[in-house]
Coordinates of C-alpha atoms and ligand atoms in Angstrom, one line a residue:
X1 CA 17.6 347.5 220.1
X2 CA 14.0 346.8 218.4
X3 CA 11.9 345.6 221.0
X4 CA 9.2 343.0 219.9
X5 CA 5.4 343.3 220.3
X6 CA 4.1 340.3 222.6
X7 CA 2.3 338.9 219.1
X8 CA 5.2 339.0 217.3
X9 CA 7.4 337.6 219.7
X10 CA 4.1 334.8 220.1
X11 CA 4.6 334.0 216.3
X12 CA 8.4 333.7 216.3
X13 CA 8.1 331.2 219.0
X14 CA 5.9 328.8 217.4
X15 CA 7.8 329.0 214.1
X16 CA 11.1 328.1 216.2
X17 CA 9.2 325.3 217.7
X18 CA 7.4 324.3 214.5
X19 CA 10.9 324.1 213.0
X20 CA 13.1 322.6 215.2
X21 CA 10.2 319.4 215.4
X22 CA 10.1 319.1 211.8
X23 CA 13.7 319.0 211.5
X24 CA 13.7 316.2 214.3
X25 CA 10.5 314.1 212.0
X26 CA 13.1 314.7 208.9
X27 CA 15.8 313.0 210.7
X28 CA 13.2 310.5 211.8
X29 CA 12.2 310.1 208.3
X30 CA 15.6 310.1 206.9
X31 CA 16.7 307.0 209.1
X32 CA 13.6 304.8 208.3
X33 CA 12.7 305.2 204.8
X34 CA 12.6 302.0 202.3
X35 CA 11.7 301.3 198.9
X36 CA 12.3 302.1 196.0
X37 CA 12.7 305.8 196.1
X38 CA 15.2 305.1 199.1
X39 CA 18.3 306.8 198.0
X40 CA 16.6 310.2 196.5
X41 CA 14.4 310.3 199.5
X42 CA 16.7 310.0 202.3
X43 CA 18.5 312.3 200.5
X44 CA 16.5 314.5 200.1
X45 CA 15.0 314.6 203.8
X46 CA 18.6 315.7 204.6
X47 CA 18.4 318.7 202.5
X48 CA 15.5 319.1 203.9
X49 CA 16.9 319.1 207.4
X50 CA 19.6 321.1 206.5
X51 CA 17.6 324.0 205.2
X52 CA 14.9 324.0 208.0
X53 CA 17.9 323.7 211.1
X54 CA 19.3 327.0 208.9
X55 CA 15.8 328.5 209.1
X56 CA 14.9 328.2 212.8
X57 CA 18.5 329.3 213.3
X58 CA 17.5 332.6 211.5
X59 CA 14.2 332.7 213.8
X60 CA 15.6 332.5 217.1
X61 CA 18.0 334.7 216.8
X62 CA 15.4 337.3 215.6
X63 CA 13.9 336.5 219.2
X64 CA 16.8 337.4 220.8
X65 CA 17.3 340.5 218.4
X66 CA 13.9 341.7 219.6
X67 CA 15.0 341.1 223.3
X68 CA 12.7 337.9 223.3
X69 CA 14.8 334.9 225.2
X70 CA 14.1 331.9 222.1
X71 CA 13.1 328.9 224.1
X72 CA 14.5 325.3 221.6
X73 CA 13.9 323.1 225.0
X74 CA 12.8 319.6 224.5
X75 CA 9.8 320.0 226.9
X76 CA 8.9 322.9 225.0
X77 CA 8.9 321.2 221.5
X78 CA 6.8 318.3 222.8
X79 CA 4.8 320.9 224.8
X80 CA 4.1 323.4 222.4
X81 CA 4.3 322.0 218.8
X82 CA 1.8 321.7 216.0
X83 CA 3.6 319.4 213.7
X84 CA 1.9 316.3 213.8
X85 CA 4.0 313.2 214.7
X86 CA 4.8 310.4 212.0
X87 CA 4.8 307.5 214.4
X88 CA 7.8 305.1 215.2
X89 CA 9.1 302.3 213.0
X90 CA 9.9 301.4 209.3
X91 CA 8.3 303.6 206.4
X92 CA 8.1 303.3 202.6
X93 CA 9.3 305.6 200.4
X94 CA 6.1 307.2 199.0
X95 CA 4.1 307.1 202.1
X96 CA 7.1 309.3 203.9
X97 CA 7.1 311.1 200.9
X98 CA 3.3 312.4 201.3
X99 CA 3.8 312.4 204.8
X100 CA 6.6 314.6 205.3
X101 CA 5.1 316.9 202.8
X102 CA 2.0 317.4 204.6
X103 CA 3.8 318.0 207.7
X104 CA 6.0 321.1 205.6
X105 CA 2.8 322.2 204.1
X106 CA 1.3 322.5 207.7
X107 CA 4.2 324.5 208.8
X108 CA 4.5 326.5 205.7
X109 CA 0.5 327.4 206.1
X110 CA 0.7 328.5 209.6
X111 CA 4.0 331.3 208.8
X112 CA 1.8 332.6 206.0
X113 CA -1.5 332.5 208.2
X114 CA 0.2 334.7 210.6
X115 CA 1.8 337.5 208.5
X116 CA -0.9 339.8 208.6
X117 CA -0.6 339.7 212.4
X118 CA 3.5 340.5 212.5
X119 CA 2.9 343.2 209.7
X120 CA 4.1 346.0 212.3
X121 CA 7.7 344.3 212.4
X122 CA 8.7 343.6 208.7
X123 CA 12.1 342.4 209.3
X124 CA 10.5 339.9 211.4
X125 CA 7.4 339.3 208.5
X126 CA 10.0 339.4 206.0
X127 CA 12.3 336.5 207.9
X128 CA 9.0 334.4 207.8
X129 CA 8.4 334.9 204.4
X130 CA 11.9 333.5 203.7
X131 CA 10.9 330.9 205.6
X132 CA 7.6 329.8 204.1
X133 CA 9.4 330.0 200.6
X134 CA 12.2 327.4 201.1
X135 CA 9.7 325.1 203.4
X136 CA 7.3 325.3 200.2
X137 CA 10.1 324.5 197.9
X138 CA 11.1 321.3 200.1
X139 CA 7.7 320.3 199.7
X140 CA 8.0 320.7 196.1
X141 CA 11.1 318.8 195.8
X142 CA 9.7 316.4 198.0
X143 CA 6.5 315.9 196.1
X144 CA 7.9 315.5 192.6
X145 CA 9.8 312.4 193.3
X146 CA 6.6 310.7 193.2
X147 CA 3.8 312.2 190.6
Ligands
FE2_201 FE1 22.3 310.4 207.3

């Protein structure tokens, strides 16, 4: 069994955590969006959901391929996360729009800021990459319901 490099394993970790936060915001988002973009938004925040619980998924289990134990606890999302909150309460359409955007952006910038540093392990590089591509085409998707 492939053993990971303590940087790689570092990396994996806060994707997983990365992940499984923004999935919990897209629920968030997906329960308290209003206006007039309503349906195709909350919609859309479930694809959303879908695709990034599928992709942390994939990155845990590459942990635990590389003999690294994944760690999804809830004191270690709130511990250890970089996704910035989007605050309790009601939210219109376009505003959740931009703001769940950013918050995939963020993510999506962080994977490809750290593939340089995981280029000794490219099945692991190459998960991220896969990763970074369907976060940035949520975004997309995301985006173009309101230019
Ligand atoms: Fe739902």
């Amino acid at each position: 069994m492939p053993k990971a490099s303590p940087e790689v394993a570092k990396i994996l970790q806060a994707t997983l955590v990365d992940l499984i936060d923004l999935s919990l915001l897209g629920k968030q988002a997906h329960w308290n969006v209003h206006g007039p973009q309503f349906r195709s938004v909350h919609l859309e925040l479930d694809v959303l959901v879908t695709q990034v619980r599928e992709s942390y998924d994939t990155v845990a289990e590459r942990l635990a391929q590389l003999g690294v134990s994944p760690d999804g606890r809830v004191e270690t999302i709130a511990g250890t996360s970089q996704v910035e909150d989007i605050g309790p309460g009601p939210i219109g359409s376009d505003k959740v729009v931009q703001i769940m955007a950013d918050r995939v952006d963020a993510v999506s910038q962080r994977i490809k800021d750290a593939l340089p540093q995981v280029e000794e392990d490219l099945l692991s590089q190459d998960h991220l990459i896969a990763v970074a591509q369907n976060l940035d085409e949520r975004a997309w998707f995301l985006r173009s319901q309101i230019k």
